[in-house]
Coordinates of C-alpha atoms in Angstrom, one line a residue:
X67 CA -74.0 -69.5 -59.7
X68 CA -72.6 -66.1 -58.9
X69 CA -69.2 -65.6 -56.7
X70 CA -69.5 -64.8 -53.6
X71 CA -67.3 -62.0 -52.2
X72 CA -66.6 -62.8 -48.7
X73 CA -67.6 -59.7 -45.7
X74 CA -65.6 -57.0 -45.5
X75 CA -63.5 -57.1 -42.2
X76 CA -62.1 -53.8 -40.5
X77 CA -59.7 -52.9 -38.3
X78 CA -60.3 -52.2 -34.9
X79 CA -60.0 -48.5 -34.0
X80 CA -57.3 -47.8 -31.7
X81 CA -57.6 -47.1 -27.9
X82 CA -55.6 -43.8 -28.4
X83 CA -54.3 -42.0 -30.9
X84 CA -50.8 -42.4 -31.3
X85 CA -48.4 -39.4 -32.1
X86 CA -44.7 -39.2 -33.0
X87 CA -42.5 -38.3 -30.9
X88 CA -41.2 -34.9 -31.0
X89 CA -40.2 -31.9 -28.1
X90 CA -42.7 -30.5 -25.9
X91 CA -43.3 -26.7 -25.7
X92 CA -41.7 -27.0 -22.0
X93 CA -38.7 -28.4 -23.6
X94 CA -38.2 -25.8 -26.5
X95 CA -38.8 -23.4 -23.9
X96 CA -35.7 -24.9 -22.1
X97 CA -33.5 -24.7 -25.2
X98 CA -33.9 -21.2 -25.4
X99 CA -33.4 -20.6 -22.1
X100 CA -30.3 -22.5 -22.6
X101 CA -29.0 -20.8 -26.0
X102 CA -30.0 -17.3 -24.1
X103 CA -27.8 -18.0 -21.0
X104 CA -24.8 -19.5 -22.7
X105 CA -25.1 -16.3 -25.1
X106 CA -25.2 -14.1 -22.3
X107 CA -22.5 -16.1 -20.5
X108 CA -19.8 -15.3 -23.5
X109 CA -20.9 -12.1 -23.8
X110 CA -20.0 -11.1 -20.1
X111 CA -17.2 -13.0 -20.2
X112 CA -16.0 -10.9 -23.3
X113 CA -17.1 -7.9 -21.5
X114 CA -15.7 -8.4 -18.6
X115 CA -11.9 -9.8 -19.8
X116 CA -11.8 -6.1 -21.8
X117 CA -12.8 -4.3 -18.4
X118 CA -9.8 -6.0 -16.5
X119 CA -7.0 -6.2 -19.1
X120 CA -4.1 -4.9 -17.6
X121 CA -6.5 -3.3 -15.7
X122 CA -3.8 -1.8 -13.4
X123 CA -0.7 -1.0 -15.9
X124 CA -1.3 2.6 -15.6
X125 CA -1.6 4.5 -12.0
X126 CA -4.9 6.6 -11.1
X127 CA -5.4 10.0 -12.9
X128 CA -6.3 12.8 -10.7
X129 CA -10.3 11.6 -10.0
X130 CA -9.4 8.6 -9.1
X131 CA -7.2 9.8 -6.5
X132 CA -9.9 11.9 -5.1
X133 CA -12.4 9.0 -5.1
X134 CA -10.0 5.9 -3.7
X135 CA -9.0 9.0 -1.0
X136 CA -12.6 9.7 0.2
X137 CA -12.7 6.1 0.5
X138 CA -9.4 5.9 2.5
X139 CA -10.9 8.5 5.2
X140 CA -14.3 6.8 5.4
X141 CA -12.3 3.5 6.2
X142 CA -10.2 5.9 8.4
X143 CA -7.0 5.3 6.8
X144 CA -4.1 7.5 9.3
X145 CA -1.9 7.5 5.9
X146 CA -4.2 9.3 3.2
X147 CA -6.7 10.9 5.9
X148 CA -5.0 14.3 6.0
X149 CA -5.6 14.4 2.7
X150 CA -8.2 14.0 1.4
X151 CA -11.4 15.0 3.2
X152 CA -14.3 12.7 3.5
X153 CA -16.9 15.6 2.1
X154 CA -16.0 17.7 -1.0
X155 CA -17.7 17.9 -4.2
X156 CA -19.8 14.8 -4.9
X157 CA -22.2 12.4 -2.7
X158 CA -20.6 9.5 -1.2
X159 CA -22.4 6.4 -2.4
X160 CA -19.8 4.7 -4.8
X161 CA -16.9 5.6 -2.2
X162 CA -18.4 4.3 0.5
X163 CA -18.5 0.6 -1.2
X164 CA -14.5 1.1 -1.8
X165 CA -13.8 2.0 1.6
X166 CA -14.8 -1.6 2.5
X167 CA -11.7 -3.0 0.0
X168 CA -9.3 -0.4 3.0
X169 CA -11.3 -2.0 6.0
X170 CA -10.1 -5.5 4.8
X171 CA -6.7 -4.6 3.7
X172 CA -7.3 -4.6 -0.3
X173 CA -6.1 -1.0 -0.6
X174 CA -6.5 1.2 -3.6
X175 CA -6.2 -2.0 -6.3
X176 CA -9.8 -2.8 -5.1
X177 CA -11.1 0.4 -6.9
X178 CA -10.9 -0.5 -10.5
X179 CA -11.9 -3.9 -9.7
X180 CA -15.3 -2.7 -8.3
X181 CA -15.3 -0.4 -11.0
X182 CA -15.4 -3.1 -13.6
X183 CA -17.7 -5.3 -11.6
X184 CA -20.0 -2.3 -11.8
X185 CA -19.9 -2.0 -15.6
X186 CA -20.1 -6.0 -15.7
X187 CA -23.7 -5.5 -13.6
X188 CA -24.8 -2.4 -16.3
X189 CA -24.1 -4.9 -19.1
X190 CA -26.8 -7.6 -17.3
X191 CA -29.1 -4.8 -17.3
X192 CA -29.4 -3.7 -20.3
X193 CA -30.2 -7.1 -21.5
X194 CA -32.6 -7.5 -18.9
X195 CA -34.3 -3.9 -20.3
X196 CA -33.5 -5.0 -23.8
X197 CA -35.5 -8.4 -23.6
X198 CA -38.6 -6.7 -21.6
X199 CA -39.0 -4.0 -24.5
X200 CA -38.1 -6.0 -27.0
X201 CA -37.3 -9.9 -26.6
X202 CA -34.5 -12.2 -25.8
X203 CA -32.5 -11.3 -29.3
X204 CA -32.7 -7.6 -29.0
X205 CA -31.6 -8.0 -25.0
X206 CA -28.8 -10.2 -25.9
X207 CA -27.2 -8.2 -29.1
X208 CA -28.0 -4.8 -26.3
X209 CA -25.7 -6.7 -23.9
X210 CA -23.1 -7.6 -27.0
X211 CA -22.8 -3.7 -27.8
X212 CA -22.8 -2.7 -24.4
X213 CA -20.4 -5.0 -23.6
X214 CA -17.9 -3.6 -26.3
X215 CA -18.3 -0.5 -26.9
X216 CA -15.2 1.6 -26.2
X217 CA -16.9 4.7 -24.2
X218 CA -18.7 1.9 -21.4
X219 CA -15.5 0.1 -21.3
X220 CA -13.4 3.0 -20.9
X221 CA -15.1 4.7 -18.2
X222 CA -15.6 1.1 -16.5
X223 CA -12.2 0.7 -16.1
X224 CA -11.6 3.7 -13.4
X225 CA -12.6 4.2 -10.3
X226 CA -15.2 7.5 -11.4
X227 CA -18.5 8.0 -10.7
X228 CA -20.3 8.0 -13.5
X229 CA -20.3 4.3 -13.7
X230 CA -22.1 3.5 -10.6
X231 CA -24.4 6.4 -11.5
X232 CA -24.9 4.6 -14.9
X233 CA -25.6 1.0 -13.6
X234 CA -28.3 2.9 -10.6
X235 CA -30.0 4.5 -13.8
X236 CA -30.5 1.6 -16.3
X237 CA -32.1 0.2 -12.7
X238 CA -34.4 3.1 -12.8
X239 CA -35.3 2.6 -16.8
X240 CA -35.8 -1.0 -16.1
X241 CA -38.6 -0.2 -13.2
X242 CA -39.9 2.2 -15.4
X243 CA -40.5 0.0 -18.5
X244 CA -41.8 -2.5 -15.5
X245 CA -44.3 0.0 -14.6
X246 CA -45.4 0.8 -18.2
X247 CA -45.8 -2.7 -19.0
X248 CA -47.6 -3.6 -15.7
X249 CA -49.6 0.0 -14.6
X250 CA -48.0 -1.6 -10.8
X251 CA -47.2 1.8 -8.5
X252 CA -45.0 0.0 -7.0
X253 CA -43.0 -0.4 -9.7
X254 CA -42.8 3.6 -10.1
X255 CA -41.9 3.4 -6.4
X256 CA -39.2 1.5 -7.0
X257 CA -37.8 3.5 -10.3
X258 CA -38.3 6.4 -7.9
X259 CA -35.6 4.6 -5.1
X260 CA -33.4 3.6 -7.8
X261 CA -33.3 7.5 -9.2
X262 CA -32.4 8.1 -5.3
X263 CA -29.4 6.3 -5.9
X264 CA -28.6 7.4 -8.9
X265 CA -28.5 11.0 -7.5
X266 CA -26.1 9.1 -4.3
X267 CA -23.9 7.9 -6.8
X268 CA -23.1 11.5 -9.0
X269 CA -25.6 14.3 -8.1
X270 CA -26.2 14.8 -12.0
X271 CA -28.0 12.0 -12.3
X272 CA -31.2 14.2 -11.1
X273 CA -31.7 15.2 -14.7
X274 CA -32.9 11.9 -15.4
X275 CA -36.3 13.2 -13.3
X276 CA -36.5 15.3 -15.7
X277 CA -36.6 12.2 -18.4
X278 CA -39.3 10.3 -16.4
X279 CA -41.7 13.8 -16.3
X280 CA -40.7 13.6 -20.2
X281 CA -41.8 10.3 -20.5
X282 CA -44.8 10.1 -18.7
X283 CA -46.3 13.4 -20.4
X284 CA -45.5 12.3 -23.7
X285 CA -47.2 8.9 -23.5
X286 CA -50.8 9.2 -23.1
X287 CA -51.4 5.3 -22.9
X288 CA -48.8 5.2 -19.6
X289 CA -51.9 6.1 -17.0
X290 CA -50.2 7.1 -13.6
X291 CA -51.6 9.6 -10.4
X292 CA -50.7 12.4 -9.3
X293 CA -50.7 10.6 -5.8
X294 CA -48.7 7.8 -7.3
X295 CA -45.8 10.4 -8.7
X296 CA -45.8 12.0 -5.4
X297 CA -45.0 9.1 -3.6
X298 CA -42.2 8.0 -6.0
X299 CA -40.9 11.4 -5.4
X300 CA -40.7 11.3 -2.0
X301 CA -39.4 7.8 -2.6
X302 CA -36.7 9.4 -4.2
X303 CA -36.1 12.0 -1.7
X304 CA -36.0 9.6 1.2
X305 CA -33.4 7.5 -0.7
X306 CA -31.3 11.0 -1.0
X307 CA -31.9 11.9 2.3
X308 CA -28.7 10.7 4.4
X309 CA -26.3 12.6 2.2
X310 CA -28.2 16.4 2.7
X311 CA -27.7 15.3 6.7
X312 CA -24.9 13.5 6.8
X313 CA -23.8 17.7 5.8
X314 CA -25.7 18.7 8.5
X315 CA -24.3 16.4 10.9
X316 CA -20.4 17.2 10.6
X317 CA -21.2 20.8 9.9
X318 CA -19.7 20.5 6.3
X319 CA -23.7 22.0 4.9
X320 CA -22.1 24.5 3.5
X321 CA -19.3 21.6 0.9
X322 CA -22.5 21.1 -1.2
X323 CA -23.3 25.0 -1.8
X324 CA -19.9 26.1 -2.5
X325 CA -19.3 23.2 -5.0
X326 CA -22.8 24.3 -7.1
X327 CA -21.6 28.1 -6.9
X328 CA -18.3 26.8 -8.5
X329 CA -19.9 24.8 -11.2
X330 CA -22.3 27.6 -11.7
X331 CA -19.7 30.6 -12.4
X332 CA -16.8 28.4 -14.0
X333 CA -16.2 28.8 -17.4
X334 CA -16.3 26.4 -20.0
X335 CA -13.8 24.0 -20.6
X336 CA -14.3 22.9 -24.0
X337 CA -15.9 24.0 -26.7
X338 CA -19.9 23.6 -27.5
X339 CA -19.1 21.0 -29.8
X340 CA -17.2 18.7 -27.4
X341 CA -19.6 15.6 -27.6
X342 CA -20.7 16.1 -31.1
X343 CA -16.6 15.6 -32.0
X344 CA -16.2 12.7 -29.0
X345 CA -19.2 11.0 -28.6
X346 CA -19.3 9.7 -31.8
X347 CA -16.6 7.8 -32.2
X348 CA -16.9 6.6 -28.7
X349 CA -20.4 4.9 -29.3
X350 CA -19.4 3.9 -32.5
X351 CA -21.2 5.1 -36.1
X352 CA -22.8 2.2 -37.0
X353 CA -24.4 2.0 -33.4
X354 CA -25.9 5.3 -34.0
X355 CA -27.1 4.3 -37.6
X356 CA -28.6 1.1 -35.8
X357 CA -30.2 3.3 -33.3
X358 CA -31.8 5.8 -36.2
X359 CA -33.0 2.2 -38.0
X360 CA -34.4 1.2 -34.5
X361 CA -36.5 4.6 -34.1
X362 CA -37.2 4.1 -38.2
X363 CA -39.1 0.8 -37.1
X364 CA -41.2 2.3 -34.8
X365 CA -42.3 5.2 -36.2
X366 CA -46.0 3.7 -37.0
X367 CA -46.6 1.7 -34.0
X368 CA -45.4 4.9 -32.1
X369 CA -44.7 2.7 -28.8
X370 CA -44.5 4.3 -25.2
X371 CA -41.2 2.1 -25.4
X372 CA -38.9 4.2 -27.9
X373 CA -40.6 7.6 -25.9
X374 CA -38.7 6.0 -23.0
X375 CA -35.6 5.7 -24.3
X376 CA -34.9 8.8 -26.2
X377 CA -36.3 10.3 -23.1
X378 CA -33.3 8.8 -21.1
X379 CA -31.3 9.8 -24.1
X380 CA -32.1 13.3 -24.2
X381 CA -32.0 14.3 -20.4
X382 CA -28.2 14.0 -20.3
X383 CA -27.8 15.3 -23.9
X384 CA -29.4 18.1 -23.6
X385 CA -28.6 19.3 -19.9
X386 CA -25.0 19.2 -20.6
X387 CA -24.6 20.7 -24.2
X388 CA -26.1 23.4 -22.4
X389 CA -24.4 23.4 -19.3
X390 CA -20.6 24.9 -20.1
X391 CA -18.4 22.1 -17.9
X392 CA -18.5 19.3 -19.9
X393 CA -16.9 16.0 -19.5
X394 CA -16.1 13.4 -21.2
X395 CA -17.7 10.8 -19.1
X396 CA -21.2 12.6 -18.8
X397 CA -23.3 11.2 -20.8
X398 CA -22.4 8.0 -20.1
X399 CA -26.1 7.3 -18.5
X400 CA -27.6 7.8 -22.7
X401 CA -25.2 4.7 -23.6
X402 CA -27.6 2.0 -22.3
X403 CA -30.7 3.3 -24.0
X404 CA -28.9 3.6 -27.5
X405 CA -27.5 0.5 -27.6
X406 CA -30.9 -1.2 -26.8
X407 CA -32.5 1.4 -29.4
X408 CA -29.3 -0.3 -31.5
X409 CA -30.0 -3.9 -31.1
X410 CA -33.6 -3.5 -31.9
X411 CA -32.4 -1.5 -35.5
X412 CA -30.1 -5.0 -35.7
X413 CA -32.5 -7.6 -35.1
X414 CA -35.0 -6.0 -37.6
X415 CA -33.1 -7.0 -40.4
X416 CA -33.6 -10.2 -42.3
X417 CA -32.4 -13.3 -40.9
X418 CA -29.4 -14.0 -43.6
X419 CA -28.6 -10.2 -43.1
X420 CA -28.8 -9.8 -39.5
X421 CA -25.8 -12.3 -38.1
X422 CA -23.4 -10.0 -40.6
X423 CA -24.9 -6.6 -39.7
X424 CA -24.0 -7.8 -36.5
X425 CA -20.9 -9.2 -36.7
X426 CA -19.3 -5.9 -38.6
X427 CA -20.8 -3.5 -35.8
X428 CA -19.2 -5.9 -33.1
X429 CA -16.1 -5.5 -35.0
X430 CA -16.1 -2.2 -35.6
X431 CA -16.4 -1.4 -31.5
X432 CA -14.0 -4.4 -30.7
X433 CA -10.8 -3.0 -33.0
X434 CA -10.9 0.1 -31.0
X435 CA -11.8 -0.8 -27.4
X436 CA -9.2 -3.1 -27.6
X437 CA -6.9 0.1 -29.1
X438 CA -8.0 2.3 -26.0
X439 CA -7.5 -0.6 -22.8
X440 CA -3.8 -0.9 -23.6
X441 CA -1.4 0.6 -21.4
X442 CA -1.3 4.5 -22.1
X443 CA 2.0 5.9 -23.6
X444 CA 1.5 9.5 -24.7
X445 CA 2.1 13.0 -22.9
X446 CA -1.3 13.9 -23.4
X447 CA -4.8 12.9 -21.9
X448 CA -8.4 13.5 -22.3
X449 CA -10.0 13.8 -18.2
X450 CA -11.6 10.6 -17.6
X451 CA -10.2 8.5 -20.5
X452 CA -7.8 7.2 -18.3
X453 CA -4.7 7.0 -16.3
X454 CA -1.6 9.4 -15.9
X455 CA 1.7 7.3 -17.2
X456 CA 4.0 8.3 -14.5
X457 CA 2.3 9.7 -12.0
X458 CA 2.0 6.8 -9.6
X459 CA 5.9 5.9 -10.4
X460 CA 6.6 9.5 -9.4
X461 CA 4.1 9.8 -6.6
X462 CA 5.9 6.0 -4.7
X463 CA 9.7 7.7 -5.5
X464 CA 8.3 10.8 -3.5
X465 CA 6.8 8.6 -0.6
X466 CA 10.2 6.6 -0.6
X467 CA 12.8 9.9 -0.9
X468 CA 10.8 12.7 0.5
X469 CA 10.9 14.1 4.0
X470 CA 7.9 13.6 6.1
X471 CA 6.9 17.1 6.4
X472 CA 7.9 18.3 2.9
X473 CA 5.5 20.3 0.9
X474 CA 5.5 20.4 -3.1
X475 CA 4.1 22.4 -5.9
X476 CA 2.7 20.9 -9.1
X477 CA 1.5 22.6 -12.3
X478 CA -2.4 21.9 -11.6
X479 CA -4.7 20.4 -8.6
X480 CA -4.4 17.4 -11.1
X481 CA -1.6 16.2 -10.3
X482 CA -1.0 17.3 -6.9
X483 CA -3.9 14.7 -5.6
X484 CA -2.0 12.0 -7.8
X485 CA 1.4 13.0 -5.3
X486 CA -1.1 13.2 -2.3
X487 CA -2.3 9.8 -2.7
X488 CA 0.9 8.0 -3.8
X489 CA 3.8 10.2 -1.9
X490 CA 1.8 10.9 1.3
X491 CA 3.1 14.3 1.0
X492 CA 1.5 18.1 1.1
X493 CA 0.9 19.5 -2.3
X494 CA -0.4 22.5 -4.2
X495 CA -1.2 23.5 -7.8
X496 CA 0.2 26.2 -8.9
X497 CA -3.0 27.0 -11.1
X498 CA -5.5 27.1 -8.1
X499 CA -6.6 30.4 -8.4
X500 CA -7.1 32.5 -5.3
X501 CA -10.3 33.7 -5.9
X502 CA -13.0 31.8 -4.7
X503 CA -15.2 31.9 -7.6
X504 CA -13.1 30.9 -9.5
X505 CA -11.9 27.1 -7.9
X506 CA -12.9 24.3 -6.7
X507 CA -14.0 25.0 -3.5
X508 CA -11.9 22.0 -2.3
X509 CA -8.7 22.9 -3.3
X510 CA -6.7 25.2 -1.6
X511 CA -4.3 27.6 -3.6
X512 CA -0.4 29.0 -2.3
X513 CA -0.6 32.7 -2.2
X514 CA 2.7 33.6 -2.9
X515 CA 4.9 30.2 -4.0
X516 CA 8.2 32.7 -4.2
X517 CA 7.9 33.6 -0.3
X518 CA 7.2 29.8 0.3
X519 CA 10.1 28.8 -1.0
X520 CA 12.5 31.6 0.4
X521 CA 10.8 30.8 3.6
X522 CA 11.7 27.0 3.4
X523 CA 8.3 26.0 3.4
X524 CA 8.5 24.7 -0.2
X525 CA 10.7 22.4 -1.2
X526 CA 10.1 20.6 -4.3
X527 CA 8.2 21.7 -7.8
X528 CA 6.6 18.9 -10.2
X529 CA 6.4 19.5 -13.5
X530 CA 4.2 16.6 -15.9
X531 CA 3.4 16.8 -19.4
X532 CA -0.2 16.7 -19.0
X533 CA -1.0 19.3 -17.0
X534 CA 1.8 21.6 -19.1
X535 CA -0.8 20.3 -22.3
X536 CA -3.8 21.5 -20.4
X537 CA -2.3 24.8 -18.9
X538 CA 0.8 26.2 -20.8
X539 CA 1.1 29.4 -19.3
X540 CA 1.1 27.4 -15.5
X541 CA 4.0 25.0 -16.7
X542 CA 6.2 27.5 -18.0
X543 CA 5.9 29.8 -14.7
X544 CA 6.7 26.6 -12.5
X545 CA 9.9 25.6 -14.4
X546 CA 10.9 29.3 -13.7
X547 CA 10.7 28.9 -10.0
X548 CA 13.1 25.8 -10.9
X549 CA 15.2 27.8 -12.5
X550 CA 15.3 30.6 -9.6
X551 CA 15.5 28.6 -6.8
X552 CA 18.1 26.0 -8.1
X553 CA 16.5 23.4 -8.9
X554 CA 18.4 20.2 -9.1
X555 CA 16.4 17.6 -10.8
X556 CA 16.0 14.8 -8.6
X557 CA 13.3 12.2 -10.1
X558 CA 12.5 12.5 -14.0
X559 CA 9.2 9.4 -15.3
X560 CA 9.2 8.7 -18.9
X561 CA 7.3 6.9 -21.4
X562 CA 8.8 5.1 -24.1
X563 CA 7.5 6.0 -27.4
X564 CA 8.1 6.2 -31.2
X565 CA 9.4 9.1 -32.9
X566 CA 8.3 10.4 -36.2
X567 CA 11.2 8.4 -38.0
X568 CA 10.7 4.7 -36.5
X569 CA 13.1 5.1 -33.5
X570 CA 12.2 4.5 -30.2
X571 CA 12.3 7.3 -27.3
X572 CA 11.8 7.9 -23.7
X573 CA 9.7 11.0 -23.3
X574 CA 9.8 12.7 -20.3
X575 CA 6.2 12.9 -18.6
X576 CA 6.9 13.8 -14.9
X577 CA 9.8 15.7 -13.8
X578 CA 10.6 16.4 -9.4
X579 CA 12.8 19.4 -8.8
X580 CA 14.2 20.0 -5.5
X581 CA 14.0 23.9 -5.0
X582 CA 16.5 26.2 -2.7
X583 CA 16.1 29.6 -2.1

C-alpha cells in the first residue's frame, strides 16, 4: 500500500506585524536638536571667552570716551556732564542702553561688557540666517567663523557703534530672507523696523536700503508691492523718527547738519586702498576663498539667497571705497553675510574633507584673534582696533593731581576726550582746526594756545605717542610750547616693550607737562 504523508499544518498568521525596535523620526529629530544646541553652546562659549579676555587691561581710546560720555550725560552724571554733550555726531541708540549701567552705579566698565554681549547676540544670528538659507551645518560653521574671526571680535570688544549697528542689521537680513522664503509683508515690515534701528544705532547703516532695493530688483522670483515697500519704508522711518525730534526738541537740529557738512568736505584719511590692505587679513583668506567656493556652488541654481547676501556685502563695500573717510570698523555690517557665504563653500565639501577644511580655517582665524585681544603694548594704533596704553593711567593721575579748574592741551581731539573722561578736566587739541569746515563740528579749537598760556588760562600740555604717529607736525609744535613755557614734566605713562636686540624697555607713550609763562 502506498505511504501516506500526513496534512500539511501552517502556522497561524500573526495578529500584527512585529518590527524591531529602532528610533522614531521624533527621536532623531531630538538628537539633532541636541548635537545642534550643544554645538552652538561651545561655539558661543568660545566666542564669547575671546570677547571678554582681559577685556579691560587697556583704558578706552578716544571713541569710546565719547560714547561711555554721552551715556554719562543721558544718565545725568554731574562728573562727566560738562563734557561731553548728550547730542554730537551720531544717533543715540547704543548709548542710551549704557547710560542704564551709570543709573545703577556700574560706571564706564559696563561698556565693553555690553559691547561683547552685543557681538555674543550677532554671533546667534548669523546662525539663525545661516540655518534658514542653508541648514543647521552651514548656520552652525557661520556661527564658528563669526565667532572667531579677528575683525568681529575686535570691534566687539569696544564700546563703538558699529557693533550694535551690525547685530540691528543681520536682524534686518534675517527678516528679509523670512520674507523671501515666506512672501509674509509682515515680514518686510519688520526688516523695515529692524533697518530703523540700524540707522539709530550708526546713521551709516542707511546704505543697507540701498542693499534691500538691490535685492529685491535683482530677484525676479521675490514678488513684493509697491504698497508693501512703502509701508516698510515708513516702517523704517517711524522707527527713526524720535532721533530727527529729539533734535528738534532741545534745539540741537542744526548737530546733525553740521556733522554731514563735515564728513562731506573732509578729506580723506587714508588711502583708496585702505580696506583692500586691512580687510583681508581681518576676515581671514581662507574665509574669503570659502566665500568665492560658496558663490561657485550657486552659480547654476542662481538662488534669490546668494543675491541677498552679496547685496548686504556690497552696500557697505561700495559706499565707503567711494566715500573718502574711511574707517576701519565700517564694514563691519558685510562680515555676517561672508561668513554665512563661507560656511556654505565649507559644508560643500565632501564629508572626509569638510571637518579638516574646517578645522584649518578655524585655526587660521583663532592664532590671530587670540594675537590681537592681548593687552596692547606698542606706541602706535589703528582708530578702532583698540585701546590707548596709557591714556586712562594718565587721565586718573590728572583727576588725582590736577586742580579743579585747570585746563590742558593735547596733540589731537583724540586724546583730549581720553583726559576729559578719566581726569575730569578741560581739554583742547592742539590740531582742531579753526575753520569750521574743516573739524568736527563738536570739538572746539584754542585760538591762540601762546596767549592762553601767558594769560594763565593754560596750564598743562600732553604729549602721547599716538597722536605724535598720526599728526607729526602737531606733536612737534606742542613740545615747543613745553619748551617755552617751562615745562617741567610732571607725569610720564610707559609701555614696556622689546627692543630690537632682546632687551626689555619702557617706552614712553604719554607725557604731562606743567607749562608757565
Amino acid at each position: 500500500m502506498p505511504a501516506t504523508t500526513a496534512p500539511l499544518q501552517l502556522e497561524p498568521a500573526p495578529a500584527r506585524l512585529e518590527l524591531l525596535p529602532g528610533p522614531s523620526v521624533g527621536a532623531k529629530a531630538a538628537v539633532v536638536r541636541d548635537r545642534t544646541a550643544l554645538l552652538l553652546g561651545a561655539v558661543l562659549t568660545l566666542g564669547m571667552f575671546l570677547r571678554v579676555w582681559q577685556i579691560d587691561a587697556v583704558g578706552f581710546n578716544s571713541d569710546e570716551a565719547v560714547y561711555l560720555g554721552q551715556a554719562a550725560g543721558i544718565a545725568h552724571v554731574p562728573a562727566l556732564e560738562p563734557f561731553f554733550p548728550i547730542f554730537r555726531a551720531h544717533p543715540l541708540l547704543f548709548q542710551s542702553v549704557l547710560s542704564l549701567g551709570f543709573k545703577i552705579g556700574l560706571g564706564g566698565s559696563f561698556g565693553r561688557l555690553a559691547a561683547a554681549m552685543v557681538g555674543l547676540v550677532t554671533v546667534l544670528l548669523v546662525f539663525e540666517v545661516g540655518r534658514l538659507l542653508y541648514g543647521r551645518r552651514t548656520g552652525i560653521i557661520a556661527a564658528l567663523l563669526i565667532a572667531l574671526i579677528p575683525y568681529d571680535v575686535v570691534v566687539s570688544r569696544q564700546v563703538l557703534l558699529d557693533g550694535p549697528m551690525t547685530l540691528c542689521a543681520t536682524l534686518a537680513l534675517y527678516l528679509m530672507a523670512r520674507f523671501a522664503l515666506t512672501q509674509r509683508a509682515l515680514w518686510l515690515y519688520g526688516a523695515g523696523a529692524a533697518l530703523g534701528l540700524t540707522v539709530l544705532a550708526k546713521e551709516t547703516g542707511i546704505v543697507l536700503v540701498g542693499a534691500v532695493y538691490a535685492f529685491l530688483a535683482l530677484s525676479p522670483a521675490i514678488k513684493v508691492t509697491l504698497k508693501d515697500l512703502a509701508k516698510a519704508t515708513g516702517v523704517m522711518f517711524a522707527v527713526i523718527a524720535p532721533y530727527p525730534l529729539a533734535l528738534q526738541l532741545s534745539g540741537e537740529s542744526g548737530t546733525g547738519g553740521n556733522f554731514l557738512a563735515w564728513q562731506l568736505l573732509r578729506r580723506p584719511n587714508h588711502e583708496w586702498s585702505f580696506y583692500a590692505t586691512t580687510i583681508p587679513a581681518a576676515v581671514g583668506p581662507l574665509v574669503l576663498a570659502s566665500a568665492v567656493m560658496g558663490l561657485w556652488r550657486g552659480r547654476r541654481a542662481k538662488s534669490w539667497r546668494e543675491t541677498l547676501l552679496l547685496a548686504w556685502i556690497f552696500a557697505p563695500v561700495v559706499f565707503f571705497q567711494v566715500w573718502p573717510v574711511k574707517g576701519y570698523q565700517y564694514l563691519l555690517p558685510a562680515a555676517p553675510p561672508l561668513v554665512i557665504l563661507a560656511a556654505r563653500g565649507l559644508n560643500g565639501l565632501s564629508s572626509w574633507v569638510r571637518p579638516v577644511a574646517i578645522t584649518a580655517v578655524a585655526v587660521t582665524l583663532l592664532v590671530p584673534t587670540w594675537h590681537r585681544v592681548q593687552p596692547a603694548r606698542g606706541t602706535s594704533s589703528l582708530a578702532g582696533t583698540g585701546g590707548v596704553p596709557g591714556g586712562r593711567e594718565a587721565g586718573r593721575w590728572v583727576a588725582d593731581n590736577v586742580p579743579l579748574g585747570a585746563t590742558m592741551l593735547t596733540v589731537g581731539p583724540s586724546m583730549a576726550n581720553i583726559v576729559e573722561f578719566y581726569g575730569r578736566r578741560k581739554a583742547y587739541g592742539l590740531s582742531v582746526s579753526l575753520n569750521p569746515l574743516r573739524r568736527n563740528p563738536t570739538y572746539e579749537p584754542i585760538a591762540n594756545p601762546d596767549r592762553a598760556i601767558r594769560a594763565g588760562a593754560l596750564q598743562y600740555v600732553v604729549w602721547d605717542a599716538f597722536s605724535a604717529g598720526r599728526s607729526p607736525t602737531f606733536a612737534r609744535r606742542l613740545l615747543r610750547y613745553a619748551d617755552r613755557y617751562n615745562g617741567r614734566v610732571v607725569d610720564t605713562e610707559a609701555v614696556v616693550s622689546k627692543s630690537s636686540s632682546g632687551a626689555t624697555v619702557r617706552t614712553p607713550v604719554v607725557v604731562i607737562y606743567e607749562v608757565r609763562p
